[in-house]
Amino acid sequence: MHVVVAAGAEGGGTIRPLGGTAARVTDLAAAVRSLEAAERPRWVWADARRVYPALLAAGVRLSRCHDVALTEGLLLGADARYGEPRQARAAFARLHGLPVPEDPHEAAEGHQPGGTQASLFEPAPAEDPSSEAGMVAEVFEDQLRRVARTPDPGRFRLLVAAESAGALVAAEMRHDGMPWREDVHDELLTGLLGPRPAHGMRPGKLQALADEVAAAFGQPVNPDSPQQIVRAFKAAGIEVPSTRSHVLKAVDHPAVAPLLAYKELARLHSAHGWAWAAQWVGGGRLRPEYVVGGVVSGRWATSGGGALQIPKVMRRVVVADDGWTLVVADAAQLEPRVLAALSGDRGLARAAGEIDLYAALAGAFGGVRDSAKVAMLSAMYGGTSGDASKLLPVMRRRFPKAYAFVEDAARAGEEGRLVRSWLGRTCPPPSERWRRLVAGPEGARAARDRGRFTRNFVVQATAAEWALTLLAVLRGLLPDPARLVFFQHDEVMVHCPLGLAAEVREAVGRAADEATRLLFGDTPVRFPMEAVAVACYADAK
DNA sequence: TACACAAGCGCC
DNA sequence: AAAGGGCGCTTGTGTA
């Protein structure tokens, strides 16, 4: 059963079973709650971000949805129409040949006055929820028809379901938040940087390092300015091409040590310091805004908050509540396993049936595990460094189907064609700029670059959909009140009472198996997902 | 003052 | 872990 739902003003809205008649309700949350309990329908809405947060705030959780905006994005991509507006209103306009409105949040992107305001997408209630529901119903039915016309509708349906489930998880994770001990964070910052400074000032330890750098150069230098640093080194008789850390490490000069220390700490201070916490942390929880499908490969992004780039040193700030625990799990060697399943290479699949895939491959590479690793990575990412040129021919001979699979993807990219993931997510078509470049003197390089991108895309995008499927399945297996609180590409975190830890860990393993079965059916490839229960994120590895 | 862009580095 | 791809984010800097 499918039910369209649209939120209106003041907690009201419209509910419209597909094929039935619309009902206006004054208490949308109550109406949705009772229908969910009775029927467990698949809820169809324009955009989870416009409907679901308010339902969560009212204590309503849903099991399934179809997100029209996310689905529209997938369908447009499949037609090589990246960048067109994805909102239900835009899809409706395209369907009827009307002028297509821009997506409101896309249009609102860019720098905000003052620079401190994050560009959050505000969930605006519909002005007329009944007309929105009608529009959504019509677009939804059109989307079903378009899905049926994709090269593999069965897989694409799974992709749509997984992406939509991601929208539920993303909203729930923002609602619940990841445990974040503000006192531990402050302690960590104070220990590394010195006490919290007055607004606009450098913390004491940063200032001391900046002074050391200036003293070493014998002149005032702003360590935050790469240009000034390059000039200062030049004045000292040292030419550096850039001020990247790995470049500076090779330089013999007394300014290098304090400068490297400064860069590391300055980043911590500016990207994840007190000001960041004031904006994104509250009530012992970090609440970033996740952007489902925000990366072309299908990985998630965040809008503000930088939750997917939290430095490892900050993991000790993530601590379970008293009497609760964090179950942390990540997929081991996910991408080579995905390649094994994608390509149907028997030899590689056999190795991917082992817990340590690279160790299992070593035999093909003179018994050297490291060589197997380099060969696999070079094949998947188009690397040319080190021993790649020696190892790739071995890869080609021993694992011909896997090798051919990534080579074909690279060739398609170089020729300006499209590639698709296992479930049908499509890479962006080449830009106009690329087409011009490719026809010019730098053409070979541009072609090679796009080839590396498409080579990587097929693997990364399929890995992302395996992880997304795992997330969706796991969500359904979690016992109340366990909550998903973090998802980072191939890693999940569940916050649950101590007594549920064993059950949750087992659920993670079952979800991994089920995701594997849903995507690849009966395959010898294993996707190990080891879950550990810890009090603190830092103890998970 | 506002904006666009580059540099640099965090995560996977 | 590899090491490739990409993305978010802040600061500095040049230009309108």
mmCIF file with all atom_site columns, N, CA, C and O (backbone and C1' of nucleotides) in Angstrom, chain A residues 222 224-225 267 299 304-306 333 358 369 373 381 452, chain C residues 1-14:
data_model
loop_
_atom_site.group_PDB
_atom_site.id
_atom_site.type_symbol
_atom_site.label_atom_id
_atom_site.label_alt_id
_atom_site.label_comp_id
_atom_site.label_asym_id
_atom_site.label_entity_id
_atom_site.label_seq_id
_atom_site.pdbx_PDB_ins_code
_atom_site.Cartn_x
_atom_site.Cartn_y
_atom_site.Cartn_z
_atom_site.occupancy
_atom_site.B_iso_or_equiv
_atom_site.pdbx_formal_charge
_atom_site.auth_seq_id
_atom_site.auth_comp_id
_atom_site.auth_asym_id
_atom_site.auth_atom_id
_atom_site.pdbx_PDB_model_num
ATOM 1   N N     . ASN A 1 222 ? 52.693 35.238  8.727   1.00 0.00 ? 222 ASN A N     1
ATOM 2   C CA    . ASN A 1 222 ? 51.403 34.654  9.099   1.00 0.00 ? 222 ASN A CA    1
ATOM 3   C C     . ASN A 1 222 ? 51.397 33.186  8.687   1.00 0.00 ? 222 ASN A C     1
ATOM 4   O O     . ASN A 1 222 ? 51.379 32.879  7.492   1.00 0.00 ? 222 ASN A O     1
ATOM 5   N N     . ASP A 1 224 ? 49.162 31.138  8.589   1.00 0.00 ? 224 ASP A N     1
ATOM 6   C CA    . ASP A 1 224 ? 47.956 30.754  7.859   1.00 0.00 ? 224 ASP A CA    1
ATOM 7   C C     . ASP A 1 224 ? 48.022 31.158  6.391   1.00 0.00 ? 224 ASP A C     1
ATOM 8   O O     . ASP A 1 224 ? 47.101 30.865  5.625   1.00 0.00 ? 224 ASP A O     1
ATOM 9   N N     . SER A 1 225 ? 49.073 31.849  6.019   1.00 0.00 ? 225 SER A N     1
ATOM 10  C CA    . SER A 1 225 ? 49.171 32.307  4.640   1.00 0.00 ? 225 SER A CA    1
ATOM 11  C C     . SER A 1 225 ? 50.242 31.538  3.876   1.00 0.00 ? 225 SER A C     1
ATOM 12  O O     . SER A 1 225 ? 51.442 31.793  4.037   1.00 0.00 ? 225 SER A O     1
ATOM 13  N N     . ARG A 1 267 ? 44.025 23.692  12.257  1.00 0.00 ? 267 ARG A N     1
ATOM 14  C CA    . ARG A 1 267 ? 42.900 23.063  11.580  1.00 0.00 ? 267 ARG A CA    1
ATOM 15  C C     . ARG A 1 267 ? 41.866 22.559  12.576  1.00 0.00 ? 267 ARG A C     1
ATOM 16  O O     . ARG A 1 267 ? 40.662 22.726  12.411  1.00 0.00 ? 267 ARG A O     1
ATOM 17  N N     . ARG A 1 299 ? 27.604 8.309   -2.262  1.00 0.00 ? 299 ARG A N     1
ATOM 18  C CA    . ARG A 1 299 ? 27.975 8.529   -0.860  1.00 0.00 ? 299 ARG A CA    1
ATOM 19  C C     . ARG A 1 299 ? 27.210 9.723   -0.320  1.00 0.00 ? 299 ARG A C     1
ATOM 20  O O     . ARG A 1 299 ? 26.794 10.589  -1.077  1.00 0.00 ? 299 ARG A O     1
ATOM 21  N N     . GLY A 1 304 ? 27.302 21.622  6.180   1.00 0.00 ? 304 GLY A N     1
ATOM 22  C CA    . GLY A 1 304 ? 27.675 22.225  7.454   1.00 0.00 ? 304 GLY A CA    1
ATOM 23  C C     . GLY A 1 304 ? 27.960 21.137  8.474   1.00 0.00 ? 304 GLY A C     1
ATOM 24  O O     . GLY A 1 304 ? 27.505 20.011  8.349   1.00 0.00 ? 304 GLY A O     1
ATOM 25  N N     . GLY A 1 305 ? 28.734 21.466  9.446   1.00 0.00 ? 305 GLY A N     1
ATOM 26  C CA    . GLY A 1 305 ? 28.983 20.509  10.514  1.00 0.00 ? 305 GLY A CA    1
ATOM 27  C C     . GLY A 1 305 ? 30.141 19.577  10.272  1.00 0.00 ? 305 GLY A C     1
ATOM 28  O O     . GLY A 1 305 ? 30.732 19.058  11.210  1.00 0.00 ? 305 GLY A O     1
ATOM 29  N N     . GLY A 1 306 ? 30.484 19.358  9.013   1.00 0.00 ? 306 GLY A N     1
ATOM 30  C CA    . GLY A 1 306 ? 31.652 18.536  8.716   1.00 0.00 ? 306 GLY A CA    1
ATOM 31  C C     . GLY A 1 306 ? 31.675 17.211  9.432   1.00 0.00 ? 306 GLY A C     1
ATOM 32  O O     . GLY A 1 306 ? 32.729 16.715  9.821   1.00 0.00 ? 306 GLY A O     1
ATOM 33  N N     . GLN A 1 333 ? 37.741 -4.104  3.762   1.00 0.00 ? 333 GLN A N     1
ATOM 34  C CA    . GLN A 1 333 ? 38.160 -4.300  2.360   1.00 0.00 ? 333 GLN A CA    1
ATOM 35  C C     . GLN A 1 333 ? 36.948 -4.332  1.433   1.00 0.00 ? 333 GLN A C     1
ATOM 36  O O     . GLN A 1 333 ? 36.823 -5.197  0.558   1.00 0.00 ? 333 GLN A O     1
ATOM 37  N N     . TYR A 1 358 ? 43.331 -9.848  0.784   1.00 0.00 ? 358 TYR A N     1
ATOM 38  C CA    . TYR A 1 358 ? 44.663 -9.648  0.211   1.00 0.00 ? 358 TYR A CA    1
ATOM 39  C C     . TYR A 1 358 ? 45.582 -10.823 0.507   1.00 0.00 ? 358 TYR A C     1
ATOM 40  O O     . TYR A 1 358 ? 46.381 -11.223 -0.339  1.00 0.00 ? 358 TYR A O     1
ATOM 41  N N     . ARG A 1 369 ? 51.768 -10.336 0.028   1.00 0.00 ? 369 ARG A N     1
ATOM 42  C CA    . ARG A 1 369 ? 50.459 -9.732  0.264   1.00 0.00 ? 369 ARG A CA    1
ATOM 43  C C     . ARG A 1 369 ? 50.415 -8.280  -0.203  1.00 0.00 ? 369 ARG A C     1
ATOM 44  O O     . ARG A 1 369 ? 49.431 -7.822  -0.792  1.00 0.00 ? 369 ARG A O     1
ATOM 45  N N     . LYS A 1 373 ? 47.862 -6.220  -2.848  1.00 0.00 ? 373 LYS A N     1
ATOM 46  C CA    . LYS A 1 373 ? 47.146 -5.005  -2.465  1.00 0.00 ? 373 LYS A CA    1
ATOM 47  C C     . LYS A 1 373 ? 47.388 -3.896  -3.485  1.00 0.00 ? 373 LYS A C     1
ATOM 48  O O     . LYS A 1 373 ? 46.447 -3.260  -3.977  1.00 0.00 ? 373 LYS A O     1
ATOM 49  N N     . TYR A 1 381 ? 41.791 2.101   -9.066  1.00 0.00 ? 381 TYR A N     1
ATOM 50  C CA    . TYR A 1 381 ? 41.900 3.560   -8.997  1.00 0.00 ? 381 TYR A CA    1
ATOM 51  C C     . TYR A 1 381 ? 42.745 4.147   -10.105 1.00 0.00 ? 381 TYR A C     1
ATOM 52  O O     . TYR A 1 381 ? 42.963 5.342   -10.172 1.00 0.00 ? 381 TYR A O     1
ATOM 53  N N     . ARG A 1 452 ? 39.975 7.684   -15.128 1.00 0.00 ? 452 ARG A N     1
ATOM 54  C CA    . ARG A 1 452 ? 40.224 7.325   -13.725 1.00 0.00 ? 452 ARG A CA    1
ATOM 55  C C     . ARG A 1 452 ? 38.973 7.513   -12.888 1.00 0.00 ? 452 ARG A C     1
ATOM 56  O O     . ARG A 1 452 ? 38.656 6.715   -12.012 1.00 0.00 ? 452 ARG A O     1
ATOM 57  P P     . DA  C 2 1   ? 44.309 0.508   9.940   1.00 0.00 ? 1   DA  C P     1
ATOM 58  O "O5'" . DA  C 2 1   ? 44.724 1.027   8.481   1.00 0.00 ? 1   DA  C "O5'" 1
ATOM 59  C "C5'" . DA  C 2 1   ? 45.631 2.050   8.357   1.00 0.00 ? 1   DA  C "C5'" 1
ATOM 60  C "C4'" . DA  C 2 1   ? 46.864 1.550   7.650   1.00 0.00 ? 1   DA  C "C4'" 1
ATOM 61  C "C3'" . DA  C 2 1   ? 47.144 2.293   6.350   1.00 0.00 ? 1   DA  C "C3'" 1
ATOM 62  O "O3'" . DA  C 2 1   ? 48.553 2.281   6.119   1.00 0.00 ? 1   DA  C "O3'" 1
ATOM 63  C "C1'" . DA  C 2 1   ? 46.619 0.027   5.895   1.00 0.00 ? 1   DA  C "C1'" 1
ATOM 64  P P     . DA  C 2 2   ? 49.371 3.234   5.281   1.00 0.00 ? 2   DA  C P     1
ATOM 65  O "O5'" . DA  C 2 2   ? 49.302 2.531   3.876   1.00 0.00 ? 2   DA  C "O5'" 1
ATOM 66  C "C5'" . DA  C 2 2   ? 48.680 3.056   2.758   1.00 0.00 ? 2   DA  C "C5'" 1
ATOM 67  C "C4'" . DA  C 2 2   ? 48.915 2.086   1.650   1.00 0.00 ? 2   DA  C "C4'" 1
ATOM 68  C "C3'" . DA  C 2 2   ? 48.602 2.665   0.283   1.00 0.00 ? 2   DA  C "C3'" 1
ATOM 69  O "O3'" . DA  C 2 2   ? 49.667 2.347   -0.612  1.00 0.00 ? 2   DA  C "O3'" 1
ATOM 70  C "C1'" . DA  C 2 2   ? 47.098 0.853   0.851   1.00 0.00 ? 2   DA  C "C1'" 1
ATOM 71  P P     . DA  C 2 3   ? 50.548 3.537   -1.222  1.00 0.00 ? 3   DA  C P     1
ATOM 72  O "O5'" . DA  C 2 3   ? 49.482 4.321   -2.095  1.00 0.00 ? 3   DA  C "O5'" 1
ATOM 73  C "C5'" . DA  C 2 3   ? 49.001 3.733   -3.283  1.00 0.00 ? 3   DA  C "C5'" 1
ATOM 74  C "C4'" . DA  C 2 3   ? 47.796 4.509   -3.745  1.00 0.00 ? 3   DA  C "C4'" 1
ATOM 75  C "C3'" . DA  C 2 3   ? 47.981 6.039   -3.714  1.00 0.00 ? 3   DA  C "C3'" 1
ATOM 76  O "O3'" . DA  C 2 3   ? 47.283 6.542   -4.825  1.00 0.00 ? 3   DA  C "O3'" 1
ATOM 77  C "C1'" . DA  C 2 3   ? 46.112 5.459   -2.481  1.00 0.00 ? 3   DA  C "C1'" 1
ATOM 78  P P     . DG  C 2 4   ? 47.758 7.766   -5.692  1.00 0.00 ? 4   DG  C P     1
ATOM 79  O "O5'" . DG  C 2 4   ? 46.458 8.110   -6.538  1.00 0.00 ? 4   DG  C "O5'" 1
ATOM 80  C "C5'" . DG  C 2 4   ? 46.029 7.201   -7.547  1.00 0.00 ? 4   DG  C "C5'" 1
ATOM 81  C "C4'" . DG  C 2 4   ? 44.523 7.093   -7.519  1.00 0.00 ? 4   DG  C "C4'" 1
ATOM 82  C "C3'" . DG  C 2 4   ? 43.804 8.436   -7.473  1.00 0.00 ? 4   DG  C "C3'" 1
ATOM 83  O "O3'" . DG  C 2 4   ? 43.610 8.911   -8.803  1.00 0.00 ? 4   DG  C "O3'" 1
ATOM 84  C "C1'" . DG  C 2 4   ? 42.791 6.871   -5.986  1.00 0.00 ? 4   DG  C "C1'" 1
ATOM 85  P P     . DG  C 2 5   ? 43.115 10.396  -9.028  1.00 0.00 ? 5   DG  C P     1
ATOM 86  O "O5'" . DG  C 2 5   ? 41.579 10.391  -8.596  1.00 0.00 ? 5   DG  C "O5'" 1
ATOM 87  C "C5'" . DG  C 2 5   ? 40.594 9.864   -9.491  1.00 0.00 ? 5   DG  C "C5'" 1
ATOM 88  C "C4'" . DG  C 2 5   ? 39.278 9.752   -8.748  1.00 0.00 ? 5   DG  C "C4'" 1
ATOM 89  C "C3'" . DG  C 2 5   ? 38.728 11.080  -8.232  1.00 0.00 ? 5   DG  C "C3'" 1
ATOM 90  O "O3'" . DG  C 2 5   ? 37.938 11.687  -9.245  1.00 0.00 ? 5   DG  C "O3'" 1
ATOM 91  C "C1'" . DG  C 2 5   ? 38.633 9.451   -6.515  1.00 0.00 ? 5   DG  C "C1'" 1
ATOM 92  P P     . DG  C 2 6   ? 37.535 13.238  -9.089  1.00 0.00 ? 6   DG  C P     1
ATOM 93  O "O5'" . DG  C 2 6   ? 36.596 13.283  -7.793  1.00 0.00 ? 6   DG  C "O5'" 1
ATOM 94  C "C5'" . DG  C 2 6   ? 35.404 12.505  -7.773  1.00 0.00 ? 6   DG  C "C5'" 1
ATOM 95  C "C4'" . DG  C 2 6   ? 34.733 12.716  -6.437  1.00 0.00 ? 6   DG  C "C4'" 1
ATOM 96  C "C3'" . DG  C 2 6   ? 34.413 14.184  -6.183  1.00 0.00 ? 6   DG  C "C3'" 1
ATOM 97  O "O3'" . DG  C 2 6   ? 33.031 14.338  -5.934  1.00 0.00 ? 6   DG  C "O3'" 1
ATOM 98  C "C1'" . DG  C 2 6   ? 35.552 13.223  -4.319  1.00 0.00 ? 6   DG  C "C1'" 1
ATOM 99  P P     . DC  C 2 7   ? 32.393 15.784  -5.956  1.00 0.00 ? 7   DC  C P     1
ATOM 100 O "O5'" . DC  C 2 7   ? 32.272 16.142  -4.411  1.00 0.00 ? 7   DC  C "O5'" 1
ATOM 101 C "C5'" . DC  C 2 7   ? 31.484 15.300  -3.587  1.00 0.00 ? 7   DC  C "C5'" 1
ATOM 102 C "C4'" . DC  C 2 7   ? 31.719 15.671  -2.145  1.00 0.00 ? 7   DC  C "C4'" 1
ATOM 103 C "C3'" . DC  C 2 7   ? 31.588 17.181  -1.892  1.00 0.00 ? 7   DC  C "C3'" 1
ATOM 104 O "O3'" . DC  C 2 7   ? 30.580 17.429  -0.936  1.00 0.00 ? 7   DC  C "O3'" 1
ATOM 105 C "C1'" . DC  C 2 7   ? 33.570 16.286  -0.908  1.00 0.00 ? 7   DC  C "C1'" 1
ATOM 106 P P     . DG  C 2 8   ? 30.203 18.929  -0.563  1.00 0.00 ? 8   DG  C P     1
ATOM 107 O "O5'" . DG  C 2 8   ? 30.945 19.118  0.839   1.00 0.00 ? 8   DG  C "O5'" 1
ATOM 108 C "C5'" . DG  C 2 8   ? 30.687 18.197  1.886   1.00 0.00 ? 8   DG  C "C5'" 1
ATOM 109 C "C4'" . DG  C 2 8   ? 31.308 18.699  3.168   1.00 0.00 ? 8   DG  C "C4'" 1
ATOM 110 C "C3'" . DG  C 2 8   ? 31.006 20.160  3.486   1.00 0.00 ? 8   DG  C "C3'" 1
ATOM 111 O "O3'" . DG  C 2 8   ? 30.841 20.249  4.883   1.00 0.00 ? 8   DG  C "O3'" 1
ATOM 112 C "C1'" . DG  C 2 8   ? 33.358 19.872  3.203   1.00 0.00 ? 8   DG  C "C1'" 1
ATOM 113 P P     . DC  C 2 9   ? 30.283 21.592  5.516   1.00 0.00 ? 9   DC  C P     1
ATOM 114 O "O5'" . DC  C 2 9   ? 31.605 22.402  5.853   1.00 0.00 ? 9   DC  C "O5'" 1
ATOM 115 C "C5'" . DC  C 2 9   ? 32.488 21.881  6.834   1.00 0.00 ? 9   DC  C "C5'" 1
ATOM 116 C "C4'" . DC  C 2 9   ? 33.756 22.691  6.826   1.00 0.00 ? 9   DC  C "C4'" 1
ATOM 117 C "C3'" . DC  C 2 9   ? 33.531 24.206  6.715   1.00 0.00 ? 9   DC  C "C3'" 1
ATOM 118 O "O3'" . DC  C 2 9   ? 33.816 24.791  7.970   1.00 0.00 ? 9   DC  C "O3'" 1
ATOM 119 C "C1'" . DC  C 2 9   ? 35.374 23.446  5.404   1.00 0.00 ? 9   DC  C "C1'" 1
ATOM 120 P P     . DT  C 2 10  ? 33.649 26.332  8.202   1.00 0.00 ? 10  DT  C P     1
ATOM 121 O "O5'" . DT  C 2 10  ? 35.154 26.830  8.163   1.00 0.00 ? 10  DT  C "O5'" 1
ATOM 122 C "C5'" . DT  C 2 10  ? 36.120 26.250  9.037   1.00 0.00 ? 10  DT  C "C5'" 1
ATOM 123 C "C4'" . DT  C 2 10  ? 37.460 26.874  8.748   1.00 0.00 ? 10  DT  C "C4'" 1
ATOM 124 C "C3'" . DT  C 2 10  ? 37.429 28.399  8.753   1.00 0.00 ? 10  DT  C "C3'" 1
ATOM 125 O "O3'" . DT  C 2 10  ? 38.453 28.864  9.610   1.00 0.00 ? 10  DT  C "O3'" 1
ATOM 126 C "C1'" . DT  C 2 10  ? 38.350 27.583  6.705   1.00 0.00 ? 10  DT  C "C1'" 1
ATOM 127 P P     . DT  C 2 11  ? 38.609 30.401  9.913   1.00 0.00 ? 11  DT  C P     1
ATOM 128 O "O5'" . DT  C 2 11  ? 39.813 30.824  8.957   1.00 0.00 ? 11  DT  C "O5'" 1
ATOM 129 C "C5'" . DT  C 2 11  ? 41.074 30.190  9.095   1.00 0.00 ? 11  DT  C "C5'" 1
ATOM 130 C "C4'" . DT  C 2 11  ? 41.956 30.648  7.950   1.00 0.00 ? 11  DT  C "C4'" 1
ATOM 131 C "C3'" . DT  C 2 11  ? 42.002 32.178  7.806   1.00 0.00 ? 11  DT  C "C3'" 1
ATOM 132 O "O3'" . DT  C 2 11  ? 43.340 32.591  7.998   1.00 0.00 ? 11  DT  C "O3'" 1
ATOM 133 C "C1'" . DT  C 2 11  ? 41.588 31.091  5.707   1.00 0.00 ? 11  DT  C "C1'" 1
ATOM 134 P P     . DG  C 2 12  ? 43.734 34.139  7.830   1.00 0.00 ? 12  DG  C P     1
ATOM 135 O "O5'" . DG  C 2 12  ? 44.178 34.203  6.306   1.00 0.00 ? 12  DG  C "O5'" 1
ATOM 136 C "C5'" . DG  C 2 12  ? 45.179 33.313  5.859   1.00 0.00 ? 12  DG  C "C5'" 1
ATOM 137 C "C4'" . DG  C 2 12  ? 45.475 33.577  4.400   1.00 0.00 ? 12  DG  C "C4'" 1
ATOM 138 C "C3'" . DG  C 2 12  ? 45.717 35.047  4.049   1.00 0.00 ? 12  DG  C "C3'" 1
ATOM 139 O "O3'" . DG  C 2 12  ? 46.792 35.077  3.125   1.00 0.00 ? 12  DG  C "O3'" 1
ATOM 140 C "C1'" . DG  C 2 12  ? 43.928 34.212  2.753   1.00 0.00 ? 12  DG  C "C1'" 1
ATOM 141 P P     . DT  C 2 13  ? 47.443 36.443  2.629   1.00 0.00 ? 13  DT  C P     1
ATOM 142 O "O5'" . DT  C 2 13  ? 46.700 36.667  1.245   1.00 0.00 ? 13  DT  C "O5'" 1
ATOM 143 C "C5'" . DT  C 2 13  ? 46.822 35.675  0.229   1.00 0.00 ? 13  DT  C "C5'" 1
ATOM 144 C "C4'" . DT  C 2 13  ? 46.045 36.105  -0.988  1.00 0.00 ? 13  DT  C "C4'" 1
ATOM 145 C "C3'" . DT  C 2 13  ? 46.139 37.612  -1.303  1.00 0.00 ? 13  DT  C "C3'" 1
ATOM 146 O "O3'" . DT  C 2 13  ? 46.393 37.739  -2.683  1.00 0.00 ? 13  DT  C "O3'" 1
ATOM 147 C "C1'" . DT  C 2 13  ? 43.900 36.928  -1.270  1.00 0.00 ? 13  DT  C "C1'" 1
ATOM 148 P P     . DG  C 2 14  ? 47.008 39.098  -3.292  1.00 0.00 ? 14  DG  C P     1
ATOM 149 O "O5'" . DG  C 2 14  ? 46.176 39.228  -4.642  1.00 0.00 ? 14  DG  C "O5'" 1
ATOM 150 C "C5'" . DG  C 2 14  ? 45.929 38.072  -5.430  1.00 0.00 ? 14  DG  C "C5'" 1
ATOM 151 C "C4'" . DG  C 2 14  ? 44.664 38.285  -6.241  1.00 0.00 ? 14  DG  C "C4'" 1
ATOM 152 C "C3'" . DG  C 2 14  ? 44.546 39.693  -6.843  1.00 0.00 ? 14  DG  C "C3'" 1
ATOM 153 O "O3'" . DG  C 2 14  ? 44.102 39.566  -8.188  1.00 0.00 ? 14  DG  C "O3'" 1
ATOM 154 C "C1'" . DG  C 2 14  ? 42.635 39.220  -5.529  1.00 0.00 ? 14  DG  C "C1'" 1
#
